N, CA, C and O atoms as a GROMACS GRO file, in nm:
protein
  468
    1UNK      N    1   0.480 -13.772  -4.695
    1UNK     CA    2   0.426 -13.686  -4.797
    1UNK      C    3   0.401 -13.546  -4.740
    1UNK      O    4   0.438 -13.448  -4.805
    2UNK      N    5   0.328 -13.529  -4.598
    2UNK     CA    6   0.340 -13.404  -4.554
    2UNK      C    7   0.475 -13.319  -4.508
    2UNK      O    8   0.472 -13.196  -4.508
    3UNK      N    9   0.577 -13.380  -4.475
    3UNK     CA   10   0.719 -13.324  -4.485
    3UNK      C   11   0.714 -13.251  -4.613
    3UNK      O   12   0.718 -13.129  -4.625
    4UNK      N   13   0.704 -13.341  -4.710
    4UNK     CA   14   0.768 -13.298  -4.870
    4UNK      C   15   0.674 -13.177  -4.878
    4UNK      O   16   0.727 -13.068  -4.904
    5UNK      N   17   0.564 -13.182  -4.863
    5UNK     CA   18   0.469 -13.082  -4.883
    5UNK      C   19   0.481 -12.923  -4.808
    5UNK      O   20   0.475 -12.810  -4.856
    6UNK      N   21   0.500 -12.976  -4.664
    6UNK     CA   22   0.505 -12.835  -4.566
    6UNK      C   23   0.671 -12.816  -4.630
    6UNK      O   24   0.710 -12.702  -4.610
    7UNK      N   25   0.757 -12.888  -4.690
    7UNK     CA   26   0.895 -12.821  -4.719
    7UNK      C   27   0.865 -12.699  -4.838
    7UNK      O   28   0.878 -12.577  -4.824
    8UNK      N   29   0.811 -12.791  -4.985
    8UNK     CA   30   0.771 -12.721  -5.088
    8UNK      C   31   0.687 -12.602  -5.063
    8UNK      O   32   0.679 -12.523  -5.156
    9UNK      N   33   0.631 -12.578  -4.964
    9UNK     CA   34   0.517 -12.443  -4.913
    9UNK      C   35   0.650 -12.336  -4.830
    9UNK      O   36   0.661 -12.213  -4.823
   10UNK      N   37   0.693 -12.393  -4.802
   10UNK     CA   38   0.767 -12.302  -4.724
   10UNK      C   39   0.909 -12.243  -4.763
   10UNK      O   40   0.977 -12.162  -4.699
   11UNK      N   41   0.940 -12.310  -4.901
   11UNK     CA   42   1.021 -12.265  -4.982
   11UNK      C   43   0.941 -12.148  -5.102
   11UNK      O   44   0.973 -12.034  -5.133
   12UNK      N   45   0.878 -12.196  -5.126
   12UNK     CA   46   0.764 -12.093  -5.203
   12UNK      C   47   0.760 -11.985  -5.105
   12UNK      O   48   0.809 -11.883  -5.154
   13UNK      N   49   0.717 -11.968  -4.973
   13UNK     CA   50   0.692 -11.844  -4.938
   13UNK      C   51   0.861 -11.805  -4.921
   13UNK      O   52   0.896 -11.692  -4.955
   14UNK      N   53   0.941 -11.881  -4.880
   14UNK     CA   54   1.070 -11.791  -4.876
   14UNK      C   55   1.107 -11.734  -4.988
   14UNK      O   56   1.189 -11.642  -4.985
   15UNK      N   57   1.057 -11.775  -5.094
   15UNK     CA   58   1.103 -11.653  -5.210
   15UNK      C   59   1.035 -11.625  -5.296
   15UNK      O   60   1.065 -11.632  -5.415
   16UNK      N   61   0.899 -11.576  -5.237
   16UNK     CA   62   0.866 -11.480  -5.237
   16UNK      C   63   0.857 -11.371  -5.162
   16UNK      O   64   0.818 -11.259  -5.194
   17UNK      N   65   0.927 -11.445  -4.971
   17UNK     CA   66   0.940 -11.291  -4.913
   17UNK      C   67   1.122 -11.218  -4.981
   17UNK      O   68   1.162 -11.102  -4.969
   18UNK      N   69   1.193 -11.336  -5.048
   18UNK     CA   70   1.297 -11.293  -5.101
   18UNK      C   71   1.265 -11.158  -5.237
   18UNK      O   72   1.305 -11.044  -5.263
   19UNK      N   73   1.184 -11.241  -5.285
   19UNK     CA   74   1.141 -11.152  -5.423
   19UNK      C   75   1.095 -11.016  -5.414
   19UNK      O   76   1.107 -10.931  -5.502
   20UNK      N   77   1.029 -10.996  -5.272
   20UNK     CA   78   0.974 -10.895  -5.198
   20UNK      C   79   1.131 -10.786  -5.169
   20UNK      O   80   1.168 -10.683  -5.226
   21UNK      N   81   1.173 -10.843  -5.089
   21UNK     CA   82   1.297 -10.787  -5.043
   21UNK      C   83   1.405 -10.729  -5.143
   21UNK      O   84   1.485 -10.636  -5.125
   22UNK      N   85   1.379 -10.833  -5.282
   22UNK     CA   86   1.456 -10.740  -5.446
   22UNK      C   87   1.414 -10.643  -5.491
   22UNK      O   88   1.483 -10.560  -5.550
   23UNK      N   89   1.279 -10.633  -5.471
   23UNK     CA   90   1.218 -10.541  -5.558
   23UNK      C   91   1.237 -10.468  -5.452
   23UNK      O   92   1.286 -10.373  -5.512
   24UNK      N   93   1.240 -10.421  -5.293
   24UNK     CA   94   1.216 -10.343  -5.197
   24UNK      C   95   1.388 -10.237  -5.232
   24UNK      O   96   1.403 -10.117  -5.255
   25UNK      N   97   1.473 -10.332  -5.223
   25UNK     CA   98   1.577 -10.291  -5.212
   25UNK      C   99   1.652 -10.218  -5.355
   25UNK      O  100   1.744 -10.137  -5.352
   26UNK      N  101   1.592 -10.266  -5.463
   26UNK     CA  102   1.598 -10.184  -5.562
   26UNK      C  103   1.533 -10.045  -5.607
   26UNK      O  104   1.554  -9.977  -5.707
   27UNK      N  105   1.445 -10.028  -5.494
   27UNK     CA  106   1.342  -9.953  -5.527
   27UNK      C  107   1.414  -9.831  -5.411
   27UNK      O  108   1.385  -9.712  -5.408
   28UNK      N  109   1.536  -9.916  -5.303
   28UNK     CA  110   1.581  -9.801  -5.238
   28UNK      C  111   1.689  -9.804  -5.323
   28UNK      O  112   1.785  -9.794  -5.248
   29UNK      N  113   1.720  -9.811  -5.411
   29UNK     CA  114   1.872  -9.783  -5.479
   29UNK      C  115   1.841  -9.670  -5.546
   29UNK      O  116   1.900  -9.563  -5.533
   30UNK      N  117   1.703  -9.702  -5.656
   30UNK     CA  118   1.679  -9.611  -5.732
   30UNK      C  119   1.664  -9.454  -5.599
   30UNK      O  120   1.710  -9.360  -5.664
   31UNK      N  121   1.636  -9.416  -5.502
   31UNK     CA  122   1.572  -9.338  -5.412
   31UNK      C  123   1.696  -9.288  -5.366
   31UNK      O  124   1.694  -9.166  -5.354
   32UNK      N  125   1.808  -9.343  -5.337
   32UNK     CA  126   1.900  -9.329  -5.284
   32UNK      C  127   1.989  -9.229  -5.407
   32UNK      O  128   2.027  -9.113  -5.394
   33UNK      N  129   2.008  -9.332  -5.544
   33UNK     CA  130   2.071  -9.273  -5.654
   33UNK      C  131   1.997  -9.120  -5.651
   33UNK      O  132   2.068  -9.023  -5.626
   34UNK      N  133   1.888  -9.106  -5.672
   34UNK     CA  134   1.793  -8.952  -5.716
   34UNK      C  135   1.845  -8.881  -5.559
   34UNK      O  136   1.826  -8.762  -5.585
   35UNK      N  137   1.877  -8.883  -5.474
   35UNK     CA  138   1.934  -8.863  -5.373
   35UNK      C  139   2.074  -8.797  -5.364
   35UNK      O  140   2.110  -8.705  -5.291
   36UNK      N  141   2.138  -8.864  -5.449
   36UNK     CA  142   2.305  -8.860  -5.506
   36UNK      C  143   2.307  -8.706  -5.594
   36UNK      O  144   2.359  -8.596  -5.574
   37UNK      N  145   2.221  -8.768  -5.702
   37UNK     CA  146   2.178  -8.683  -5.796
   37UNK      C  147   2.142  -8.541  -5.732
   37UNK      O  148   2.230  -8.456  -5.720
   38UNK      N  149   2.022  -8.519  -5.694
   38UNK     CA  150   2.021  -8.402  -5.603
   38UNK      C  151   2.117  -8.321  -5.500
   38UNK      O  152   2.092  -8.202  -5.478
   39UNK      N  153   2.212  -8.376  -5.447
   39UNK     CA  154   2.288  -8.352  -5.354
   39UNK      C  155   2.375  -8.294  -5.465
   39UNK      O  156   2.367  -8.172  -5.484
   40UNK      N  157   2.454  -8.362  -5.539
   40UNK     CA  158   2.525  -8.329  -5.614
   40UNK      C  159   2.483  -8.136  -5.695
   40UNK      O  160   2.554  -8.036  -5.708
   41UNK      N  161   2.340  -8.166  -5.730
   41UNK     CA  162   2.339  -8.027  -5.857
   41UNK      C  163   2.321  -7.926  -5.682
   41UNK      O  164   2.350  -7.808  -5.698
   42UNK      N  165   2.282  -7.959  -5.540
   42UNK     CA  166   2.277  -7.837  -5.466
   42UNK      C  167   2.367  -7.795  -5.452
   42UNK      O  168   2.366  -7.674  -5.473
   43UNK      N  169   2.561  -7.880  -5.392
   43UNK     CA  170   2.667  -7.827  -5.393
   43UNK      C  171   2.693  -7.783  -5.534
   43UNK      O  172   2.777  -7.694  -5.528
   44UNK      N  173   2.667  -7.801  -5.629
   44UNK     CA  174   2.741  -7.714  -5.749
   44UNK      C  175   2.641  -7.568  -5.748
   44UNK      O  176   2.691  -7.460  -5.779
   45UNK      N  177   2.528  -7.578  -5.716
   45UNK     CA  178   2.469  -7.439  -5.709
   45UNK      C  179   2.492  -7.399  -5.597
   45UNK      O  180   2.494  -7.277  -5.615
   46UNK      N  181   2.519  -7.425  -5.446
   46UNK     CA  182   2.533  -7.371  -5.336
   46UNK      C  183   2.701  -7.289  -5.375
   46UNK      O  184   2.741  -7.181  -5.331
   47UNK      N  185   2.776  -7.389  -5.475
   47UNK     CA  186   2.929  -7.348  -5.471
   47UNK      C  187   2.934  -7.202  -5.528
   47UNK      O  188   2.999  -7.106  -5.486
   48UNK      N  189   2.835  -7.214  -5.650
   48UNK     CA  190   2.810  -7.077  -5.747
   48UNK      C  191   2.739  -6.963  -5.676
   48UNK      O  192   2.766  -6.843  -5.687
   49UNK      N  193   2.630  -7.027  -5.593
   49UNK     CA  194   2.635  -6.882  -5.507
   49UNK      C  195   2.725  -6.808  -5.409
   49UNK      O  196   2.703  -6.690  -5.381
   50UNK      N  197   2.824  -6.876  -5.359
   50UNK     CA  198   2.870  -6.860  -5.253
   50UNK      C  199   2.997  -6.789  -5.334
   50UNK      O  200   3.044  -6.702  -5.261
   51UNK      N  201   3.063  -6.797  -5.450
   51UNK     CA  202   3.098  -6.742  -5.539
   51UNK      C  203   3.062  -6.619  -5.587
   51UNK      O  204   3.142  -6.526  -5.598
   52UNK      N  205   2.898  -6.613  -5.627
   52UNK     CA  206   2.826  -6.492  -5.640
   52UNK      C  207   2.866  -6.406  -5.539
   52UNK      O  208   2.901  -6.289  -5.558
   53UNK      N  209   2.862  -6.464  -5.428
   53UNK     CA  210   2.830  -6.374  -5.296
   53UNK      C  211   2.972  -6.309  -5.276
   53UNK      O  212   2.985  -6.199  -5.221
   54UNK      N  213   3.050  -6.366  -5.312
   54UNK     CA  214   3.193  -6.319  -5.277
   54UNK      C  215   3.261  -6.199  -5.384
   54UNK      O  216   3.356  -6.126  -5.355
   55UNK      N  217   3.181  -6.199  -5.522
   55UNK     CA  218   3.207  -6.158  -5.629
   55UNK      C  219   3.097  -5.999  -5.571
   55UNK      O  220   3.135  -5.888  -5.608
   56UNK      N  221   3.016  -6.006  -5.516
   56UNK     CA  222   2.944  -5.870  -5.461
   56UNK      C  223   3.014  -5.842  -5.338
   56UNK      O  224   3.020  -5.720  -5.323
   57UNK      N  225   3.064  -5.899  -5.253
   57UNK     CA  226   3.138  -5.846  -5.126
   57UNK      C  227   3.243  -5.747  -5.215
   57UNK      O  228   3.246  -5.624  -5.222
   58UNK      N  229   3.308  -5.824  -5.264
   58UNK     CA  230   3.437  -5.754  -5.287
   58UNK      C  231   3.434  -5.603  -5.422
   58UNK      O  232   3.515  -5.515  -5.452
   59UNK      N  233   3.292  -5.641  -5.472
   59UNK     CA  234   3.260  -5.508  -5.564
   59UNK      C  235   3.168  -5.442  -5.493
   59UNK      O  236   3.085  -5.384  -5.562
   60UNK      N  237   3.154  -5.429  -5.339
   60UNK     CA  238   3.088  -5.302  -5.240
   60UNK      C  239   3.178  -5.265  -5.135
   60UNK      O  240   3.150  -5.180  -5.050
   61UNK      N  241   3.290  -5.331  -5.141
   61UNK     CA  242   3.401  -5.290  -5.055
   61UNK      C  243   3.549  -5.300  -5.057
   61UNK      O  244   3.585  -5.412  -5.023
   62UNK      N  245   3.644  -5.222  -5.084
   62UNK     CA  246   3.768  -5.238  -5.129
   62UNK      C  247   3.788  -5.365  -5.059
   62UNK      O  248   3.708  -5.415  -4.980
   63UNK      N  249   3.898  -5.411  -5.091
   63UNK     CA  250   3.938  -5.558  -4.985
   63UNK      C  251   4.111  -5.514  -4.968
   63UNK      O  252   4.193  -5.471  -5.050
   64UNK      N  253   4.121  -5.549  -4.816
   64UNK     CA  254   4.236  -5.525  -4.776
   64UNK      C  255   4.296  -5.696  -4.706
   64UNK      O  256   4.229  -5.797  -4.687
   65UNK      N  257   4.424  -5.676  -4.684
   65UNK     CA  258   4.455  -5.790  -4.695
   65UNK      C  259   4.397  -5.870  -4.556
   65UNK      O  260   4.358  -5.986  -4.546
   66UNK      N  261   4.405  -5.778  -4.465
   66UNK     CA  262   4.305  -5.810  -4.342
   66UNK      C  263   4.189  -5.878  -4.332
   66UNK      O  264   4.161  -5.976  -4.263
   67UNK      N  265   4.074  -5.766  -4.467
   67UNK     CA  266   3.990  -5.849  -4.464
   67UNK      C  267   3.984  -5.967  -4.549
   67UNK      O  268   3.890  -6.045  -4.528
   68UNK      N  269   4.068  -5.994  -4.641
   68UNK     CA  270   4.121  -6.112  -4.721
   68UNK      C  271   4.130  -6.209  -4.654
   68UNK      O  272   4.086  -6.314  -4.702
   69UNK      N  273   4.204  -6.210  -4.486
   69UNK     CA  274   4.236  -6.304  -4.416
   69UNK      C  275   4.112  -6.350  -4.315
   69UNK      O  276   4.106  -6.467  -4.278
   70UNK      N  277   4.053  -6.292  -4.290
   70UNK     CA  278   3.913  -6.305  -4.224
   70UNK      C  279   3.816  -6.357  -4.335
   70UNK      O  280   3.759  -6.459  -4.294
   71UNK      N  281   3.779  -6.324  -4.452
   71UNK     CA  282   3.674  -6.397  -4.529
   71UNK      C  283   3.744  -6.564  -4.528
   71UNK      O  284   3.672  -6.664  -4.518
   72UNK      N  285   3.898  -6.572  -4.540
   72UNK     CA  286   3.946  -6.720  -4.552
   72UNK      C  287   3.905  -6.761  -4.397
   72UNK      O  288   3.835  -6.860  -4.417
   73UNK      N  289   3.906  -6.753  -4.337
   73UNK     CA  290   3.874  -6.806  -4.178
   73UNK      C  291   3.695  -6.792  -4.139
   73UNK      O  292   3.628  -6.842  -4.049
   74UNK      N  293   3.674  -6.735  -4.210
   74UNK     CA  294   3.520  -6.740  -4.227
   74UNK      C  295   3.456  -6.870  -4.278
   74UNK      O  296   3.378  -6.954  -4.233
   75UNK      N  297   3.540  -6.844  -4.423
   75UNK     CA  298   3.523  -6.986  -4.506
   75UNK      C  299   3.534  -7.123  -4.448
   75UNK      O  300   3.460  -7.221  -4.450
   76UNK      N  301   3.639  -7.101  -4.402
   76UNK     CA  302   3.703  -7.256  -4.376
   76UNK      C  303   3.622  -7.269  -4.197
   76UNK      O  304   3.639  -7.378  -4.142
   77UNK      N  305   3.554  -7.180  -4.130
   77UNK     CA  306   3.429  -7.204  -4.019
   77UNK      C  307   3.325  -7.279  -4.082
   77UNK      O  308   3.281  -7.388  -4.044
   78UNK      N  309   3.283  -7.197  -4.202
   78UNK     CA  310   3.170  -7.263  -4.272
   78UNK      C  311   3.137  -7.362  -4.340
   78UNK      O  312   3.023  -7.392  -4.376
   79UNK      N  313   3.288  -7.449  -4.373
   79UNK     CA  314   3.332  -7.554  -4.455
   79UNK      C  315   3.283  -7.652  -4.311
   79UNK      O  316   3.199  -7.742  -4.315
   80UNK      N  317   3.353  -7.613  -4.199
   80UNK     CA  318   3.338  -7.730  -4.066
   80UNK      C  319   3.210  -7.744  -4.049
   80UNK      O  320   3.159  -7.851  -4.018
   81UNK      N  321   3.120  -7.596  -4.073
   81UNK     CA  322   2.968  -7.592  -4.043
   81UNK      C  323   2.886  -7.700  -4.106
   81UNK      O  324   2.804  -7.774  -4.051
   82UNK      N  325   2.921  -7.699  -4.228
   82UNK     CA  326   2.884  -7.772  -4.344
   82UNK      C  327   2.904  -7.928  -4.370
   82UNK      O  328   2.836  -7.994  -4.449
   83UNK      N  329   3.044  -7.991  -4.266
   83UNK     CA  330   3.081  -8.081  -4.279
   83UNK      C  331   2.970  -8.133  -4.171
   83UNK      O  332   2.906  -8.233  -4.204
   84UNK      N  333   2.949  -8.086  -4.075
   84UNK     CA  334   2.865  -8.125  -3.946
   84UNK      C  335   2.840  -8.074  -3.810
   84UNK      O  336   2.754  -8.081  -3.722
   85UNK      N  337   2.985  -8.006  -3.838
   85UNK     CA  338   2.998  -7.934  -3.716
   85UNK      C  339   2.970  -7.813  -3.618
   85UNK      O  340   2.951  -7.698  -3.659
   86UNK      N  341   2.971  -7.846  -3.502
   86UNK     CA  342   2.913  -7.626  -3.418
   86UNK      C  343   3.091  -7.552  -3.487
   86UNK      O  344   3.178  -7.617  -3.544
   87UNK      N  345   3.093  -7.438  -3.462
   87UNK     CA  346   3.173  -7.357  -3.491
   87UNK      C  347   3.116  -7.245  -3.398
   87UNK      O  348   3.192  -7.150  -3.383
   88UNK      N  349   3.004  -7.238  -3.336
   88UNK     CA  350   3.005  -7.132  -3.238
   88UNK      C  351   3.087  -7.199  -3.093
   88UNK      O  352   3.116  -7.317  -3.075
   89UNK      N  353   3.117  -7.052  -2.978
   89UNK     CA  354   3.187  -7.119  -2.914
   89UNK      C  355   3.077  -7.162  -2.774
   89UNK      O  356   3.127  -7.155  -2.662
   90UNK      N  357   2.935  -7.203  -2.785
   90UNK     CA  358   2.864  -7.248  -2.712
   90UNK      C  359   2.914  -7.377  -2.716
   90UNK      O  360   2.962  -7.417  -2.610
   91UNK      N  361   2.915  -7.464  -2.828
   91UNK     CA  362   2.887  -7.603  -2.879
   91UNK      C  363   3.034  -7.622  -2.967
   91UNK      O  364   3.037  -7.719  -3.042
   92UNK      N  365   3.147  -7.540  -2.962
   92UNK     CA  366   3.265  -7.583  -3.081
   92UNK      C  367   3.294  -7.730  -3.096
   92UNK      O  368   3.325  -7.806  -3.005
   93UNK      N  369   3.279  -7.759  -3.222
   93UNK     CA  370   3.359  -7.881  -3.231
   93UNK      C  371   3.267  -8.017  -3.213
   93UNK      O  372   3.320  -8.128  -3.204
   94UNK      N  373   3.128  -7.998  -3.208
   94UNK     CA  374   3.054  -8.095  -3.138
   94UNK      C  375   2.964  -8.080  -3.275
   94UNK      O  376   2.941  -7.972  -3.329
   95UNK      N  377   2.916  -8.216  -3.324
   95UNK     CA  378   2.849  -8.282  -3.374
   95UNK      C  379   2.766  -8.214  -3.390
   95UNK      O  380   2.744  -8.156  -3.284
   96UNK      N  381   2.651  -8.160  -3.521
   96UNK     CA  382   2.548  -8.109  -3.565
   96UNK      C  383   2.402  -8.191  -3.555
   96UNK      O  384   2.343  -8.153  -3.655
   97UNK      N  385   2.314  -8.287  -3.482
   97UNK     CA  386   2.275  -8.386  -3.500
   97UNK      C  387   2.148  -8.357  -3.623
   97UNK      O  388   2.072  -8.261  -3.626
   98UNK      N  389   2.154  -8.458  -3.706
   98UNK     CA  390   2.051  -8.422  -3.881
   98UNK      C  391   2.116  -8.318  -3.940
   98UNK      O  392   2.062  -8.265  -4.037
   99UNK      N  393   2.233  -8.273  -3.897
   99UNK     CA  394   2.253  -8.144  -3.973
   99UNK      C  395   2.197  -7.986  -3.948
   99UNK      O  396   2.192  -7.896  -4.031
  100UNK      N  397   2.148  -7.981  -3.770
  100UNK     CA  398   2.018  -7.906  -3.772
  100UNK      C  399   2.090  -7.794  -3.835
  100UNK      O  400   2.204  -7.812  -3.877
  101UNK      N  401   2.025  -7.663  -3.846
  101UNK     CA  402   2.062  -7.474  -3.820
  101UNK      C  403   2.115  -7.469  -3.682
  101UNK      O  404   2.063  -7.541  -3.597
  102UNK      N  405   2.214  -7.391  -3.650
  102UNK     CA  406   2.248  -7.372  -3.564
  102UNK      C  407   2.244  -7.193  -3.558
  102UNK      O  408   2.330  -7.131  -3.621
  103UNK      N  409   2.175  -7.143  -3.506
  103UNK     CA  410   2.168  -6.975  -3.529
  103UNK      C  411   2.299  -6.932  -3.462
  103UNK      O  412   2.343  -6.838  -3.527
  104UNK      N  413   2.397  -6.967  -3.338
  104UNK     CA  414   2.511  -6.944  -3.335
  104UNK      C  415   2.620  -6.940  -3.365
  104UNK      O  416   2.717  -6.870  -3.338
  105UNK      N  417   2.580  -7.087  -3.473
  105UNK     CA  418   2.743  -7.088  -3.561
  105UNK      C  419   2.686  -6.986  -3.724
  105UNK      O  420   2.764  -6.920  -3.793
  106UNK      N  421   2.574  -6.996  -3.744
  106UNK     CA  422   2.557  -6.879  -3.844
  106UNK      C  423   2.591  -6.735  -3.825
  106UNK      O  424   2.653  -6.670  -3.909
  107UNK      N  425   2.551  -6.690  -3.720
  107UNK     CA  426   2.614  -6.571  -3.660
  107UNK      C  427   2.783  -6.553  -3.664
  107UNK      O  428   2.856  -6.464  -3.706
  108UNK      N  429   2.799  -6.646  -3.619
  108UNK     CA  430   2.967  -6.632  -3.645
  108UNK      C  431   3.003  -6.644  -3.740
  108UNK      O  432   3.122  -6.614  -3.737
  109UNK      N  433   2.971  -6.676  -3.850
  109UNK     CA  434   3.021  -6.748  -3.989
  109UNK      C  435   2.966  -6.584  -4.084
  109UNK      O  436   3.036  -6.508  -4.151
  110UNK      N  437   2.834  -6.577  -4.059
  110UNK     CA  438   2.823  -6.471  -4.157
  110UNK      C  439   2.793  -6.306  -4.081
  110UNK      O  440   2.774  -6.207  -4.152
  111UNK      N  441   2.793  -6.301  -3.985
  111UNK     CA  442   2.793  -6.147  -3.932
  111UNK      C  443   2.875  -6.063  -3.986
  111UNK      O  444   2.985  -6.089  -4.034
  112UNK      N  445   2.807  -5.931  -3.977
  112UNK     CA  446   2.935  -5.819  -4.009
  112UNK      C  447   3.033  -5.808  -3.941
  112UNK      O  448   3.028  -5.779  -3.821
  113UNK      N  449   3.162  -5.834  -4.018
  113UNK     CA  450   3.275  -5.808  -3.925
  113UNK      C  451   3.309  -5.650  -3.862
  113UNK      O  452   3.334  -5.550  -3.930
  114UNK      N  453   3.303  -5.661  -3.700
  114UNK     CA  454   3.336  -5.594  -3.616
  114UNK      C  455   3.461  -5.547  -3.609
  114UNK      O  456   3.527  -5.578  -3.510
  115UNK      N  457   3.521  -5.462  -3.712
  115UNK     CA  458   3.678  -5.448  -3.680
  115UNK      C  459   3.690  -5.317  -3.623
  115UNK      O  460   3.621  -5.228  -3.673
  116UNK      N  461   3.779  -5.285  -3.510
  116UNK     CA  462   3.760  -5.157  -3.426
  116UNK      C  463   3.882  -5.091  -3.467
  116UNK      O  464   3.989  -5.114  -3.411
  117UNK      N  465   3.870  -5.007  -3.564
  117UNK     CA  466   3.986  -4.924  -3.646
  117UNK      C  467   3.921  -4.761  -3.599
  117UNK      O  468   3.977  -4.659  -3.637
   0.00000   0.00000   0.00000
């Protein structure tokens, strides 16, 4: 009778630490989804500024095809920046860890271009 008993007790607590673990894990879905959600509306507003920003570069300074070719190589630094990566040449190519700021690959990505004409 105590078998049957310590079995029935110990199935009861297994699910309720199960029941625990549904509600836990749903409760990271929902956290995760609002997560999704957010990420999502920052790249569509990060995209529109960065748009903005390009739409004032080019109405405070004629654009030549030079500098046409340098804002694309700018871009596509800042795309790697963005993916994870350094783009300065302290750290190139090496892993961002959390995503930190890196004040060297910002410098390179957005400084005034130095062209010696």
């Amino acid at each position: 009778m105590m078998d049957r008993r310590s079995l029935y007790d110990g199935l009861n607590r297994l699910e309720q630490e199960m029941q625990h673990n549904v509600a836990e894990l749903a409760e990271m879905k929902e956290d995760l989804l609002e997560l999704i959600e957010k990420n999502a509306t920052l790249e569509m507003e990060n995209e529109r500024l960065r748009e903005r920003v390009r739409e004032m570069n080019q109405k405070a300074s004629p654009v030549t095809d030079e500098r046409q070719e340098l804002s694309r190589s700018r871009m596509n630094l800042e795309k790697i920046y963005e993916d994870g990566f350094h783009v300065c040449n302290l750290l190139y190519g090496s892993r961002r860890e959390h995503d930190e700021p890196c004040a060297f690959c910002l410098d390179v990505i957005y400084r005034e271009s130095k062209q010696g004409k």
